[in-house]
Every structure is written in C-alpha cells, then in structure tokens.
Amino acid sequence: MKGTVLYEVRDGVALLTVDNPPVNPLSDGVRAGLYEGLAKAEADSSVVGVVLTGNGRAFIAGADISEFGGSGEGHGLAEVFKKLEYCSKPVVAAINGLALGGGLETALCCNYRIASNQAFVGLPEVNLGLLPGAGGTQRLPRLVGPAEALKIMLSGAHVPAKKALSLGIVDSLSDNVVEDSITFIKEKAANSESHPLVRDLNDKVIEARGNENILVEAQAMTAKSRKGQFAPGQIIKCVEAAINLDDFDEGLKKETDYFIECLVHPQREAMIHIFFGERAASKVSDVPKDTPIMDIKKAGIIGSGTMGGGIAMCFANAGIPVHIIDQDADNLKRGISVIEKNYEFMVNRGRITTEQKDFVFGLVTSSLDYNDVHDCDIVIEAVYENLELKTKIFKSLDEAVKPGAILASNTSGLDIDSIANSTSRPELVVGTHFFSPANIMKLLEVVRGDQTSNEALATVMSVSKKLKKAAVVSLNAPGFIGNRMFFGYTAQANMLLLEGALPHQVDQAMESFGLNMGPFRTMDLIGLDLGWRARKLGGMASPLHAKIGDELCEQDRFGQKNQKGYYNYSEGSRAPNPAPENESIYERISSENGFTRREISDEEIVDRCMLALINEGADILSEGVAQRAADIDVVYINGYGFPIWRGGPMHHANAMGLDVVLEKLAKYKDLTGSDVFAASSLLIELAEKGGKLTDAPSKDDRRERLSFEKSSVANNF
Ligand code: 3H9
C-alpha cells in the first residue's frame, strides 16, 4: 500500500497527518489511513475533535493519478469521504500547503477549513482530462457560487490562500495552521452543538437557477481555450446538475456518471501520459540522481532582441537577477523597453500587481560590456543563428565569465559541439533552445553536447524547473527533436500542395484534427524567406517540397512579415485571407514538376502529415536523440501547438496501433513513391512484437552513433 496517515492525540484532539511524499496524493494507503484514523478518533471518548493536515509542502495533491486505469483496491474515495463528512466529531482541515483536486475535495468534506498563508487550493482535474469526481463539482458551487466554481474548475488554476479566503473556500488563514486548528476545533467542540456541512449550503445554487448565462458563459470560456477537449463539457453538466437538482446526493450520482465517462475517454489517458511525460523528461537516464547541482544566483543574457528579452523575463519571473548585454546601445534600449512594456501589459491585464512588476523588472539590469556578466552563474547567448558569430561570442565569454559558470547557446539547430570547442570549458557548454515568445512558451530543448558534464546538464534541468519550463533533453543532432520533426511535417504539407491540395484545405484539416495552427499559417508566421535566402546564399537548388514556397518568395511573398505569403494579411492583423492570385503559381509549379493536380481528401492530409511526424519521431528515438517517446510528445505539445488531448504524435501512433501505422505508411509509399513513408526500423521492430513506441529500448551507445550534419535542416528555415 502506498502512503499512510500518522495518528496522534494532542490536547484532546486527534491529529491526522497525511504522509505520502512528496505531495501526499490519496493513494490506497492514505485512504485506508484516513478511514481508520477517523474510526479511531470516533471511538476514543477523550477525543473532542479532529484536525486533518499533510506532511511537507502539500496538504493533499489529489487522487493518486497513477491509479487511474487500474483496478482501484481498498477503501474507495467515496467511502472515505462519507466517513469524513459524517464523522461524529467536528473536523477541521488544516491546509498546510497544496490542496488540489481530491485534496481540496477532502477539505470540502470537513466542517471547517483553515489555510496557511502559503497554501494554494484548486480543482485542476480538467488538465488531466477529468472532472472533480469526489464531490467537487457539487460542493464548490455551494461555497463560492456556480459561476466562480466553473471558473476555478475550467481553468484548473491554483488559487492562492488569500483569494481562497475572499471567495469563501477557506474560513481563515494562519501562520501556524496545525496549532491554530487544534485550538479552534477544541473551542468549536466545546461551544457548538452542530457543525456546518458544505452539502447543506444551498443558497448560492438556488439563486443561480434559471440564469442561463452562467452555463453559456462557461461554454464560451472553454470553446477557445480548451478546444476539442471532452472534460470541460462534462464539468459544465455537473454544475448544471448542482444548480437544478434539489437532492445533493442525486447531483453526486450525476457527477460520478460524468466522471466515469471522462475516465474511460481516450483523452484522459493522453493527458495523463503528458503529465507523467513532463515529469519523466526532467530526469536524464544516465545522469545519477545525486549529481551535484550548481547554484544559479545570477544569469547573463547576450543579445537584447525578442529571444534575449523573453529569456531574461523567464529568469526575472523566477526571482533570479539577470543582466543583459548587447553591443548596440539603441538595440539595448529598445530591448529593455519591450521588456518593460510586456510587464506593463501584464499589470493592465491584472496578471501581476504594480509592486510585482517593479520587483521583477528591478531584477533586470543591462550594459554594453561582456565583462559585466563575469559574476553570472549561467550566461545564455541569444543572438541570430550564425555559427561563426556564436563561436566568436563564446570565445569572448569564456574569457570574461568566471570559471565554473555555464555557457549556453539559444540555438535552434546549430552544432553545440563546434560552439563548445571554441571555449576552454566545453564540459560547461550546453544548448538551451527556447521557443518564441520565450517568456510564454513552455518548451525548452536542452541540447547535450558531446562533452557536456552531468553537473552542467543536471543544473540546467534544475533551473528550467524554476523557470517553469517543460525541459526535454536532446542530443546534439541536426534540428534537435522538434525542428527535425517539423521539417518533415511542413515538407509533407508542401508535397500535398504540389499534388493538388490548397493551403486553407490543409490548414483546416489539421486544425480540425486539433492543431492550434495549420502548417501553412505557421510557415507564413515564421517567414517563407528564411530557407529561400539560405539556399540562394549557398547556391543550392530548391528541393521538390520547397519549389512552391521558393517561387512565392521570388514573387516577393514572404509571409506575415510583408502581409503576403500562402495567404494575404491586412495591416496589423494575423488573420489569414485567401490568396487566389497564388493558385496559378501552384498549378504552374505542379505541372512543371510532373504532377497532375488531384482532389485530396482531408483524411489523406491528416494521415500524411501525421505519418511524417511519427516516422521521423521513431527515427529520432531509435538514434537516441530523444531519451524516450514521451519526451517527443512533450516537445510537440509544448512547442508546436499539438493538442494535448491527443497526447502527442508518439502517443497518437500508439493509440492507432503500430500495425495500423505500418499499413498506412505502406499505402502512402505506394501512392507517392516517397521514401518519407519508408517505415522506420524501430516501428517495424516494435509492431512485430505487438509493442508500443513507449517500449523502445534505451540506447546505451547513442552518444557514439551521432554526427552533426549541419546541412540537413538548413533547407527548411
Ligand atoms: C483527482 O484528484 C480526481 C478526483 O477529483 C476524483 C477521484 C475520484 N498523484 O509535479 P512535481 C508526483 S485527479 C500521483 O514534480 P511540483 C509527480 O508525478 C488529481 N503522483 O512537483 C512527481 O513524481 P516523480 C488532481 C503525483 O512541486 C512528484 O509527485 N490533482 C500527483 O512541481 C512531484 O511532483 C492534480 O491534478 C498525484 N496527484 O508540483 C495535481 N501529483 O517525483 C497534480 C504529483 O516520481 N500535481 N505527483 O516524478 C501537480 O499539479 C503537481 O505535481 C504539484 C506539485 C503542483 C502538486
């Protein structure tokens, strides 16, 4: 059994402390401990009341997520909550830290709730494709009103203690939560005959009856932010039941039915795969757990452009002082003012207070001299992609920055080993590929060079957690993980265009599949001219898939940057408008390259774009560039707008079945004759065993097997 509940009697009060490190989920041992602890307190006539708290930083972080999909042994949560709610002695939840999901639901079954000033509460089940299935959807609306409860449940937000108090989720705050709760419950036991139960507080739900707006607004709130997700609609139906049903237990039954529908829905498995995947990605299989971590007290950034400024904000937001260097005074001034404007925007939107803005912006300093980053523990170079320039900068940094500090490059595809070899400390050089806008996008690809030390890697992984990034380690190989897959995906979209599909058809098909943005809108956003210019400079011919894009550039159509690319754009707007004038170009280039344009179905579009991702992902895995299949999914979801509810390309392949993936690859290889659809050997190997991509064997020899061929991704961007 996992976890336990410590029991002691202090001053006539039973103190039940949930002990299931690190965050006290309600595993089978905890459920048993709670049930038995409550029974013991009830049976002990010297006990007048019960205090329920948690050990360490959490009160209770929810149901044990690893148990979902299993058989669910021992006491069920409903049984434990019934025991708690109908305990013959008054119970106060002493919320010492995080009370999330089933954790907050536990507290809502107690008569009273006192929270520490540092606590957070919330019902984030929606992020796992679930709903609060242990009474949360029925009790929270009774405490805070249906509209507010819907906001909390549909956003999955962690509500800070002060706000929880103002909303009425907790009754009071304390700096000494356990001791104060003991005193409080003794006093209540002595002076009150009855003790409140949230289930009996009906005023707020009755008041909402007949007010259609509450549910309509909730639907509107999720239509965009949780597009394609199943659980939000289920949550709304639960709250509708809370509003309209007179009998609380009837509402609970509805909640259970809707919860089970979520539990068996494939989105739940996909989203929990990503929850554990993000946590697994932060662990590097061959870096021992006890590897020393360097203390990062100050960071330096080279370059004050969009990326440099965004990365600086990440450090400042994490409370780490950051110094920005630029060689050009005007650029630096502009860059710093962009950072200030970003923070002002956040204040205006109510995301941070003016005091918080002053604090974080106060952590950002700047100058023109490399020597001013000499005392930084990590320096991240964020200038434009040019190996020669980066190598030069690293030479200067190596001289200017104190020994022992990490030097990182924010490159999206250049060879980290070449950069590292220009310094006297290659073991301290690492790639940190942030995604734009760096202060918002969650993905961070951490590129491990040939000589990067375990300490440097472990330190960067640890600091990335402070920066609230989903960090994934990639070996130093062309395109790393994300851009290598993206290359194959956009190339496939371009092949579909050559064969007869139109950009808006491809985009609509992929957006209906769940992507935030279809490939042609994305290419217009990035700029069509990057690859075209690189090819021109290098005297290279356009590869087949780039023929149309290059021709558009020849006609001065570079994408959003000059308001015309695959689409047309109005001044100041990112909304794509049709570009019928391009159609004759598509027809001409198709015919020049021997294609007879044909009708292409949405199914073929989605299949071919997805297969390009899956097949490349399988190669990335078999080469050991990514440690595990879930890492690739974490990259794609956090950096490329892939829908979380599909669990990432690798999970999607597993869900389809690898035998089906192979059949489809064979079909499209026959149809197109393209090697893109020649199945990866790993897919064949795993399909033969009836396995999944998550079963891919680890590669011990992976670091020897790779070489960096700079040319292979240069063509795409
Ligand atoms: C629920 O409650 C359903 C009910 O309504 C109805 C039931 C009928 N279970 O994230 P961290 C592990 S659904 C199992 O690195 P942090 C995590 O995997 C649940 N394990 O720490 C990791 O393990 P490892 C609703 C869990 O400080 C370790 O704990 N609750 C759970 O950055 C440390 O986690 C949620 O959705 C769990 N519930 O963040 C909350 N939670 O060391 C989910 C964590 O082996 N959890 N672990 O990698 C979180 O959001 C974050 O973990 C938390 C701490 C904010 C708590």
mmCIF file of N, CA and C in Angstrom, residues 519-634:
data_model
loop_
_atom_site.group_PDB
_atom_site.id
_atom_site.type_symbol
_atom_site.label_atom_id
_atom_site.label_comp_id
_atom_site.label_asym_id
_atom_site.label_seq_id
_atom_site.Cartn_x
_atom_site.Cartn_y
_atom_site.Cartn_z
ATOM 1 N N PRO A 519 -0.218 24.013 -40.985
ATOM 2 C CA PRO A 519 1.184 24.203 -41.379
ATOM 3 C C PRO A 519 1.428 25.440 -42.248
ATOM 4 N N PHE A 520 0.468 25.791 -43.116
ATOM 5 C CA PHE A 520 0.729 26.944 -43.995
ATOM 6 C C PHE A 520 0.622 28.259 -43.230
ATOM 7 N N ARG A 521 -0.324 28.327 -42.304
ATOM 8 C CA ARG A 521 -0.374 29.537 -41.458
ATOM 9 C C ARG A 521 0.912 29.640 -40.640
ATOM 10 N N THR A 522 1.391 28.493 -40.170
ATOM 11 C CA THR A 522 2.626 28.508 -39.367
ATOM 12 C C THR A 522 3.808 28.964 -40.216
ATOM 13 N N MET A 523 3.879 28.423 -41.441
ATOM 14 C CA MET A 523 5.019 28.814 -42.304
ATOM 15 C C MET A 523 4.961 30.309 -42.629
ATOM 16 N N ASP A 524 3.747 30.824 -42.840
ATOM 17 C CA ASP A 524 3.606 32.271 -43.091
ATOM 18 C C ASP A 524 4.080 33.075 -41.872
ATOM 19 N N LEU A 525 3.800 32.535 -40.686
ATOM 20 C CA LEU A 525 4.194 33.234 -39.447
ATOM 21 C C LEU A 525 5.718 33.249 -39.299
ATOM 22 N N ILE A 526 6.329 32.101 -39.565
ATOM 23 C CA ILE A 526 7.797 32.009 -39.415
ATOM 24 C C ILE A 526 8.492 32.855 -40.478
ATOM 25 N N GLY A 527 7.929 32.860 -41.686
ATOM 26 C CA GLY A 527 8.570 33.578 -42.803
ATOM 27 C C GLY A 527 9.047 32.564 -43.823
ATOM 28 N N LEU A 528 8.561 32.722 -45.077
ATOM 29 C CA LEU A 528 8.926 31.759 -46.114
ATOM 30 C C LEU A 528 10.338 32.004 -46.630
ATOM 31 N N ASP A 529 10.858 33.192 -46.347
ATOM 32 C CA ASP A 529 12.106 33.606 -46.989
ATOM 33 C C ASP A 529 13.365 33.054 -46.321
ATOM 34 N N LEU A 530 13.241 32.502 -45.105
ATOM 35 C CA LEU A 530 14.468 32.099 -44.405
ATOM 36 C C LEU A 530 15.208 31.000 -45.172
ATOM 37 N N GLY A 531 14.462 29.915 -45.505
ATOM 38 C CA GLY A 531 15.068 28.807 -46.249
ATOM 39 C C GLY A 531 15.493 29.252 -47.632
ATOM 40 N N TRP A 532 14.636 30.046 -48.266
ATOM 41 C CA TRP A 532 14.902 30.520 -49.627
ATOM 42 C C TRP A 532 16.216 31.315 -49.670
ATOM 43 N N ARG A 533 16.373 32.232 -48.699
ATOM 44 C CA ARG A 533 17.605 33.050 -48.656
ATOM 45 C C ARG A 533 18.827 32.161 -48.434
ATOM 46 N N ALA A 534 18.693 31.197 -47.486
ATOM 47 C CA ALA A 534 19.829 30.318 -47.175
ATOM 48 C C ALA A 534 20.230 29.537 -48.419
ATOM 49 N N ARG A 535 19.233 29.060 -49.155
ATOM 50 C CA ARG A 535 19.542 28.284 -50.366
ATOM 51 C C ARG A 535 20.206 29.177 -51.418
ATOM 52 N N LYS A 536 19.704 30.400 -51.533
ATOM 53 C CA LYS A 536 20.277 31.321 -52.536
ATOM 54 C C LYS A 536 21.737 31.602 -52.197
ATOM 55 N N LEU A 537 21.959 31.890 -50.906
ATOM 56 C CA LEU A 537 23.318 32.195 -50.458
ATOM 57 C C LEU A 537 24.257 31.028 -50.723
ATOM 58 N N GLY A 538 23.753 29.824 -50.475
ATOM 59 C CA GLY A 538 24.582 28.626 -50.642
ATOM 60 C C GLY A 538 24.590 28.110 -52.068
ATOM 61 N N GLY A 539 23.915 28.817 -52.983
ATOM 62 C CA GLY A 539 23.875 28.388 -54.391
ATOM 63 C C GLY A 539 23.174 27.052 -54.560
ATOM 64 N N MET A 540 22.197 26.740 -53.669
ATOM 65 C CA MET A 540 21.528 25.430 -53.730
ATOM 66 C C MET A 540 20.211 25.530 -54.494
ATOM 67 N N ALA A 541 19.866 24.431 -55.176
ATOM 68 C CA ALA A 541 18.566 24.382 -55.878
ATOM 69 C C ALA A 541 17.467 24.137 -54.845
ATOM 70 N N SER A 542 16.233 24.517 -55.193
ATOM 71 C CA SER A 542 15.117 24.254 -54.271
ATOM 72 C C SER A 542 14.807 22.763 -54.289
ATOM 73 N N PRO A 543 14.696 22.134 -53.100
ATOM 74 C CA PRO A 543 14.213 20.755 -53.105
ATOM 75 C C PRO A 543 12.749 20.742 -53.547
ATOM 76 N N LEU A 544 12.263 19.574 -53.974
ATOM 77 C CA LEU A 544 10.922 19.482 -54.544
ATOM 78 C C LEU A 544 9.866 20.119 -53.625
ATOM 79 N N HIS A 545 9.898 19.767 -52.350
ATOM 80 C CA HIS A 545 8.849 20.258 -51.442
ATOM 81 C C HIS A 545 8.910 21.775 -51.273
ATOM 82 N N ALA A 546 10.066 22.395 -51.581
ATOM 83 C CA ALA A 546 10.192 23.842 -51.354
ATOM 84 C C ALA A 546 9.966 24.647 -52.631
ATOM 85 N N LYS A 547 9.646 23.945 -53.719
ATOM 86 C CA LYS A 547 9.547 24.660 -55.015
ATOM 87 C C LYS A 547 8.493 25.768 -54.963
ATOM 88 N N ILE A 548 7.325 25.466 -54.402
ATOM 89 C CA ILE A 548 6.262 26.487 -54.407
ATOM 90 C C ILE A 548 6.620 27.630 -53.461
ATOM 91 N N GLY A 549 7.074 27.286 -52.258
ATOM 92 C CA GLY A 549 7.437 28.320 -51.281
ATOM 93 C C GLY A 549 8.506 29.246 -51.843
ATOM 94 N N ASP A 550 9.510 28.670 -52.514
ATOM 95 C CA ASP A 550 10.595 29.483 -53.077
ATOM 96 C C ASP A 550 10.071 30.381 -54.192
ATOM 97 N N GLU A 551 9.140 29.845 -54.996
ATOM 98 C CA GLU A 551 8.572 30.665 -56.072
ATOM 99 C C GLU A 551 7.774 31.842 -55.471
ATOM 100 N N LEU A 552 7.081 31.578 -54.385
ATOM 101 C CA LEU A 552 6.348 32.681 -53.730
ATOM 102 C C LEU A 552 7.332 33.763 -53.284
ATOM 103 N N CYS A 553 8.469 33.345 -52.758
ATOM 104 C CA CYS A 553 9.472 34.333 -52.332
ATOM 105 C C CYS A 553 9.999 35.121 -53.535
ATOM 106 N N GLU A 554 10.217 34.398 -54.639
ATOM 107 C CA GLU A 554 10.662 35.096 -55.863
ATOM 108 C C GLU A 554 9.663 36.193 -56.232
ATOM 109 N N GLN A 555 8.402 35.959 -55.890
ATOM 110 C CA GLN A 555 7.356 36.946 -56.220
ATOM 111 C C GLN A 555 7.108 37.887 -55.039
ATOM 112 N N ASP A 556 8.114 37.950 -54.150
ATOM 113 C CA ASP A 556 8.055 38.912 -53.059
ATOM 114 C C ASP A 556 6.977 38.575 -52.009
ATOM 115 N N ARG A 557 6.659 37.307 -51.869
ATOM 116 C CA ARG A 557 5.655 36.886 -50.879
ATOM 117 C C ARG A 557 6.397 36.128 -49.774
ATOM 118 N N PHE A 558 6.645 36.821 -48.656
ATOM 119 C CA PHE A 558 7.481 36.244 -47.602
ATOM 120 C C PHE A 558 6.678 35.739 -46.400
ATOM 121 N N GLY A 559 5.356 35.960 -46.413
ATOM 122 C CA GLY A 559 4.553 35.539 -45.256
ATOM 123 C C GLY A 559 4.012 36.754 -44.521
ATOM 124 N N GLN A 560 3.693 36.560 -43.251
ATOM 125 C CA GLN A 560 3.063 37.656 -42.484
ATOM 126 C C GLN A 560 3.909 38.925 -42.471
ATOM 127 N N LYS A 561 5.232 38.750 -42.501
ATOM 128 C CA LYS A 561 6.117 39.921 -42.356
ATOM 129 C C LYS A 561 5.872 40.965 -43.446
ATOM 130 N N ASN A 562 5.491 40.567 -44.663
ATOM 131 C CA ASN A 562 5.131 41.590 -45.669
ATOM 132 C C ASN A 562 3.689 41.416 -46.157
ATOM 133 N N GLN A 563 2.882 40.808 -45.282
ATOM 134 C CA GLN A 563 1.427 40.696 -45.486
ATOM 135 C C GLN A 563 1.005 39.839 -46.669
ATOM 136 N N LYS A 564 1.939 39.072 -47.230
ATOM 137 C CA LYS A 564 1.528 38.143 -48.289
ATOM 138 C C LYS A 564 2.456 36.944 -48.315
ATOM 139 N N GLY A 565 1.848 35.790 -48.321
ATOM 140 C CA GLY A 565 2.589 34.540 -48.376
ATOM 141 C C GLY A 565 1.660 33.521 -48.997
ATOM 142 N N TYR A 566 1.407 32.421 -48.291
ATOM 143 C CA TYR A 566 0.375 31.487 -48.772
ATOM 144 C C TYR A 566 -0.997 32.152 -48.663
ATOM 145 N N TYR A 567 -1.104 33.090 -47.714
ATOM 146 C CA TYR A 567 -2.342 33.864 -47.535
ATOM 147 C C TYR A 567 -2.009 35.348 -47.701
ATOM 148 N N ASN A 568 -3.067 36.152 -47.719
ATOM 149 C CA ASN A 568 -2.887 37.603 -47.656
ATOM 150 C C ASN A 568 -3.284 38.070 -46.254
ATOM 151 N N TYR A 569 -2.673 39.137 -45.781
ATOM 152 C CA TYR A 569 -2.958 39.652 -44.438
ATOM 153 C C TYR A 569 -3.219 41.147 -44.518
ATOM 154 N N SER A 570 -4.180 41.634 -43.700
ATOM 155 C CA SER A 570 -4.379 43.080 -43.655
ATOM 156 C C SER A 570 -3.389 43.647 -42.645
ATOM 157 N N GLU A 571 -3.091 44.921 -42.810
ATOM 158 C CA GLU A 571 -2.161 45.628 -41.917
ATOM 159 C C GLU A 571 -2.519 45.383 -40.444
ATOM 160 N N GLY A 572 -1.564 44.941 -39.647
ATOM 161 C CA GLY A 572 -1.778 44.793 -38.204
ATOM 162 C C GLY A 572 -2.606 43.579 -37.811
ATOM 163 N N SER A 573 -2.965 42.729 -38.774
ATOM 164 C CA SER A 573 -3.791 41.563 -38.424
ATOM 165 C C SER A 573 -3.059 40.271 -38.788
ATOM 166 N N ARG A 574 -3.283 39.254 -37.947
ATOM 167 C CA ARG A 574 -2.678 37.952 -38.231
ATOM 168 C C ARG A 574 -3.686 37.006 -38.882
ATOM 169 N N ALA A 575 -4.913 37.518 -39.126
ATOM 170 C CA ALA A 575 -5.952 36.650 -39.688
ATOM 171 C C ALA A 575 -5.653 36.373 -41.157
ATOM 172 N N PRO A 576 -5.627 35.085 -41.561
ATOM 173 C CA PRO A 576 -5.305 34.768 -42.958
ATOM 174 C C PRO A 576 -6.492 34.978 -43.882
ATOM 175 N N ASN A 577 -6.269 35.655 -45.008
ATOM 176 C CA ASN A 577 -7.302 35.809 -46.030
ATOM 177 C C ASN A 577 -6.860 35.017 -47.267
ATOM 178 N N PRO A 578 -7.836 34.508 -48.034
ATOM 179 C CA PRO A 578 -7.458 33.717 -49.217
ATOM 180 C C PRO A 578 -6.572 34.528 -50.168
ATOM 181 N N ALA A 579 -5.705 33.815 -50.876
ATOM 182 C CA ALA A 579 -4.838 34.482 -51.859
ATOM 183 C C ALA A 579 -5.057 33.790 -53.203
ATOM 184 N N PRO A 580 -6.191 34.101 -53.894
ATOM 185 C CA PRO A 580 -6.489 33.390 -55.153
ATOM 186 C C PRO A 580 -5.413 33.603 -56.206
ATOM 187 N N GLU A 581 -4.699 34.732 -56.084
ATOM 188 C CA GLU A 581 -3.655 35.011 -57.085
ATOM 189 C C GLU A 581 -2.535 33.967 -57.049
ATOM 190 N N ASN A 582 -2.451 33.185 -55.934
ATOM 191 C CA ASN A 582 -1.394 32.163 -55.864
ATOM 192 C C ASN A 582 -1.744 30.911 -56.658
ATOM 193 N N GLU A 583 -3.042 30.750 -56.965
ATOM 194 C CA GLU A 583 -3.441 29.447 -57.496
ATOM 195 C C GLU A 583 -2.800 29.119 -58.839
ATOM 196 N N SER A 584 -2.601 30.165 -59.664
ATOM 197 C CA SER A 584 -1.943 29.886 -60.957
ATOM 198 C C SER A 584 -0.485 29.474 -60.715
ATOM 199 N N ILE A 585 0.123 30.011 -59.668
ATOM 200 C CA ILE A 585 1.515 29.608 -59.354
ATOM 201 C C ILE A 585 1.531 28.123 -58.974
ATOM 202 N N TYR A 586 0.565 27.736 -58.089
ATOM 203 C CA TYR A 586 0.530 26.330 -57.674
ATOM 204 C C TYR A 586 0.383 25.428 -58.901
ATOM 205 N N GLU A 587 -0.544 25.815 -59.803
ATOM 206 C CA GLU A 587 -0.807 24.975 -60.977
ATOM 207 C C GLU A 587 0.438 24.863 -61.859
ATOM 208 N N ARG A 588 1.098 26.012 -62.035
ATOM 209 C CA ARG A 588 2.288 26.004 -62.899
ATOM 210 C C ARG A 588 3.403 25.138 -62.299
ATOM 211 N N ILE A 589 3.680 25.338 -61.023
ATOM 212 C CA ILE A 589 4.808 24.603 -60.404
ATOM 213 C C ILE A 589 4.487 23.104 -60.362
ATOM 214 N N SER A 590 3.214 22.776 -60.089
ATOM 215 C CA SER A 590 2.837 21.360 -60.082
ATOM 216 C C SER A 590 3.122 20.754 -61.458
ATOM 217 N N SER A 591 2.654 21.436 -62.471
ATOM 218 C CA SER A 591 2.804 20.869 -63.810
ATOM 219 C C SER A 591 4.283 20.815 -64.215
ATOM 220 N N GLU A 592 5.048 21.865 -63.885
ATOM 221 C CA GLU A 592 6.489 21.855 -64.229
ATOM 222 C C GLU A 592 7.222 20.681 -63.582
ATOM 223 N N ASN A 593 6.674 20.228 -62.467
ATOM 224 C CA ASN A 593 7.352 19.142 -61.757
ATOM 225 C C ASN A 593 6.679 17.784 -61.958
ATOM 226 N N GLY A 594 5.821 17.720 -62.986
ATOM 227 C CA GLY A 594 5.263 16.435 -63.397
ATOM 228 C C GLY A 594 4.070 15.973 -62.588
ATOM 229 N N PHE A 595 3.422 16.875 -61.823
ATOM 230 C CA PHE A 595 2.253 16.466 -61.040
ATOM 231 C C PHE A 595 0.971 16.858 -61.773
ATOM 232 N N THR A 596 -0.001 15.926 -61.824
ATOM 233 C CA THR A 596 -1.333 16.283 -62.298
ATOM 234 C C THR A 596 -2.144 16.531 -61.044
ATOM 235 N N ARG A 597 -2.550 17.769 -60.843
ATOM 236 C CA ARG A 597 -3.234 18.096 -59.579
ATOM 237 C C ARG A 597 -4.515 17.274 -59.461
ATOM 238 N N ARG A 598 -4.806 16.810 -58.220
ATOM 239 C CA ARG A 598 -5.966 15.945 -57.992
ATOM 240 C C ARG A 598 -6.672 16.377 -56.706
ATOM 241 N N GLU A 599 -7.899 15.901 -56.552
ATOM 242 C CA GLU A 599 -8.660 16.111 -55.295
ATOM 243 C C GLU A 599 -7.967 15.328 -54.198
ATOM 244 N N ILE A 600 -7.727 15.955 -53.070
ATOM 245 C CA ILE A 600 -7.090 15.220 -51.968
ATOM 246 C C ILE A 600 -8.012 15.303 -50.757
ATOM 247 N N SER A 601 -8.284 14.167 -50.151
ATOM 248 C CA SER A 601 -9.245 14.163 -49.031
ATOM 249 C C SER A 601 -8.583 14.670 -47.752
ATOM 250 N N ASP A 602 -9.436 15.137 -46.817
ATOM 251 C CA ASP A 602 -8.912 15.583 -45.516
ATOM 252 C C ASP A 602 -8.231 14.428 -44.790
ATOM 253 N N GLU A 603 -8.765 13.222 -44.997
ATOM 254 C CA GLU A 603 -8.179 12.057 -44.326
ATOM 255 C C GLU A 603 -6.740 11.844 -44.793
ATOM 256 N N GLU A 604 -6.538 11.987 -46.102
ATOM 257 C CA GLU A 604 -5.172 11.804 -46.624
ATOM 258 C C GLU A 604 -4.242 12.894 -46.077
ATOM 259 N N ILE A 605 -4.769 14.109 -45.981
ATOM 260 C CA ILE A 605 -3.939 15.212 -45.466
ATOM 261 C C ILE A 605 -3.475 14.906 -44.047
ATOM 262 N N VAL A 606 -4.434 14.548 -43.189
ATOM 263 C CA VAL A 606 -4.083 14.302 -41.785
ATOM 264 C C VAL A 606 -3.152 13.096 -41.692
ATOM 265 N N ASP A 607 -3.484 12.033 -42.415
ATOM 266 C CA ASP A 607 -2.640 10.826 -42.368
ATOM 267 C C ASP A 607 -1.209 11.152 -42.756
ATOM 268 N N ARG A 608 -1.047 11.828 -43.875
ATOM 269 C CA ARG A 608 0.316 12.041 -44.379
ATOM 270 C C ARG A 608 1.110 12.984 -43.490
ATOM 271 N N CYS A 609 0.465 14.041 -43.000
ATOM 272 C CA CYS A 609 1.196 14.963 -42.104
ATOM 273 C C CYS A 609 1.562 14.243 -40.800
ATOM 274 N N MET A 610 0.630 13.458 -40.266
ATOM 275 C CA MET A 610 0.896 12.753 -39.007
ATOM 276 C C MET A 610 1.953 11.667 -39.197
ATOM 277 N N LEU A 611 1.870 10.934 -40.332
ATOM 278 C CA LEU A 611 2.849 9.865 -40.553
ATOM 279 C C LEU A 611 4.260 10.439 -40.677
ATOM 280 N N ALA A 612 4.355 11.630 -41.303
ATOM 281 C CA ALA A 612 5.682 12.255 -41.412
ATOM 282 C C ALA A 612 6.244 12.512 -40.015
ATOM 283 N N LEU A 613 5.375 12.977 -39.101
ATOM 284 C CA LEU A 613 5.827 13.240 -37.726
ATOM 285 C C LEU A 613 6.189 11.936 -37.024
ATOM 286 N N ILE A 614 5.328 10.941 -37.159
ATOM 287 C CA ILE A 614 5.524 9.685 -36.415
ATOM 288 C C ILE A 614 6.784 8.953 -36.887
ATOM 289 N N ASN A 615 6.940 8.878 -38.196
ATOM 290 C CA ASN A 615 8.083 8.128 -38.739
ATOM 291 C C ASN A 615 9.404 8.789 -38.355
ATOM 292 N N GLU A 616 9.435 10.128 -38.445
ATOM 293 C CA GLU A 616 10.656 10.858 -38.068
ATOM 294 C C GLU A 616 10.889 10.707 -36.561
ATOM 295 N N GLY A 617 9.797 10.789 -35.791
ATOM 296 C CA GLY A 617 9.909 10.639 -34.331
ATOM 297 C C GLY A 617 10.492 9.281 -33.982
ATOM 298 N N ALA A 618 10.067 8.243 -34.700
ATOM 299 C CA ALA A 618 10.580 6.892 -34.418
ATOM 300 C C ALA A 618 12.087 6.837 -34.714
ATOM 301 N N ASP A 619 12.524 7.494 -35.793
ATOM 302 C CA ASP A 619 13.966 7.519 -36.092
ATOM 303 C C ASP A 619 14.731 8.277 -35.005
ATOM 304 N N ILE A 620 14.152 9.392 -34.571
ATOM 305 C CA ILE A 620 14.796 10.202 -33.519
ATOM 306 C C ILE A 620 14.978 9.351 -32.256
ATOM 307 N N LEU A 621 13.974 8.529 -32.003
ATOM 308 C CA LEU A 621 14.017 7.667 -30.824
ATOM 309 C C LEU A 621 15.049 6.564 -31.007
ATOM 310 N N SER A 622 15.056 5.961 -32.191
ATOM 311 C CA SER A 622 15.972 4.832 -32.372
ATOM 312 C C SER A 622 17.415 5.316 -32.406
ATOM 313 N N GLU A 623 17.646 6.549 -32.827
ATOM 314 C CA GLU A 623 19.015 7.081 -32.814
ATOM 315 C C GLU A 623 19.418 7.564 -31.432
ATOM 316 N N GLY A 624 18.477 7.619 -30.507
ATOM 317 C CA GLY A 624 18.797 8.079 -29.161
ATOM 318 C C GLY A 624 18.875 9.592 -29.044
ATOM 319 N N VAL A 625 18.401 10.323 -30.063
ATOM 320 C CA VAL A 625 18.418 11.790 -29.972
ATOM 321 C C VAL A 625 17.464 12.233 -28.859
ATOM 322 N N ALA A 626 16.313 11.552 -28.791
ATOM 323 C CA ALA A 626 15.410 11.747 -27.637
ATOM 324 C C ALA A 626 15.552 10.523 -26.741
ATOM 325 N N GLN A 627 15.403 10.754 -25.432
ATOM 326 C CA GLN A 627 15.573 9.643 -24.491
ATOM 327 C C GLN A 627 14.423 8.653 -24.557
ATOM 328 N N ARG A 628 13.215 9.195 -24.700
ATOM 329 C CA ARG A 628 12.032 8.317 -24.661
ATOM 330 C C ARG A 628 10.904 8.927 -25.499
ATOM 331 N N ALA A 629 9.936 8.060 -25.864
ATOM 332 C CA ALA A 629 8.848 8.506 -26.740
ATOM 333 C C ALA A 629 8.097 9.686 -26.128
ATOM 334 N N ALA A 630 7.859 9.625 -24.825
ATOM 335 C CA ALA A 630 7.082 10.691 -24.183
ATOM 336 C C ALA A 630 7.797 12.039 -24.283
ATOM 337 N N ASP A 631 9.139 12.029 -24.326
ATOM 338 C CA ASP A 631 9.876 13.300 -24.466
ATOM 339 C C ASP A 631 9.482 13.990 -25.771
ATOM 340 N N ILE A 632 9.333 13.180 -26.814
ATOM 341 C CA ILE A 632 8.972 13.742 -28.125
ATOM 342 C C ILE A 632 7.573 14.353 -28.045
ATOM 343 N N ASP A 633 6.674 13.664 -27.344
ATOM 344 C CA ASP A 633 5.311 14.187 -27.183
ATOM 345 C C ASP A 633 5.321 15.501 -26.395
ATOM 346 N N VAL A 634 6.164 15.548 -25.364
ATOM 347 C CA VAL A 634 6.244 16.774 -24.547
ATOM 348 C C VAL A 634 6.744 17.936 -25.410
#
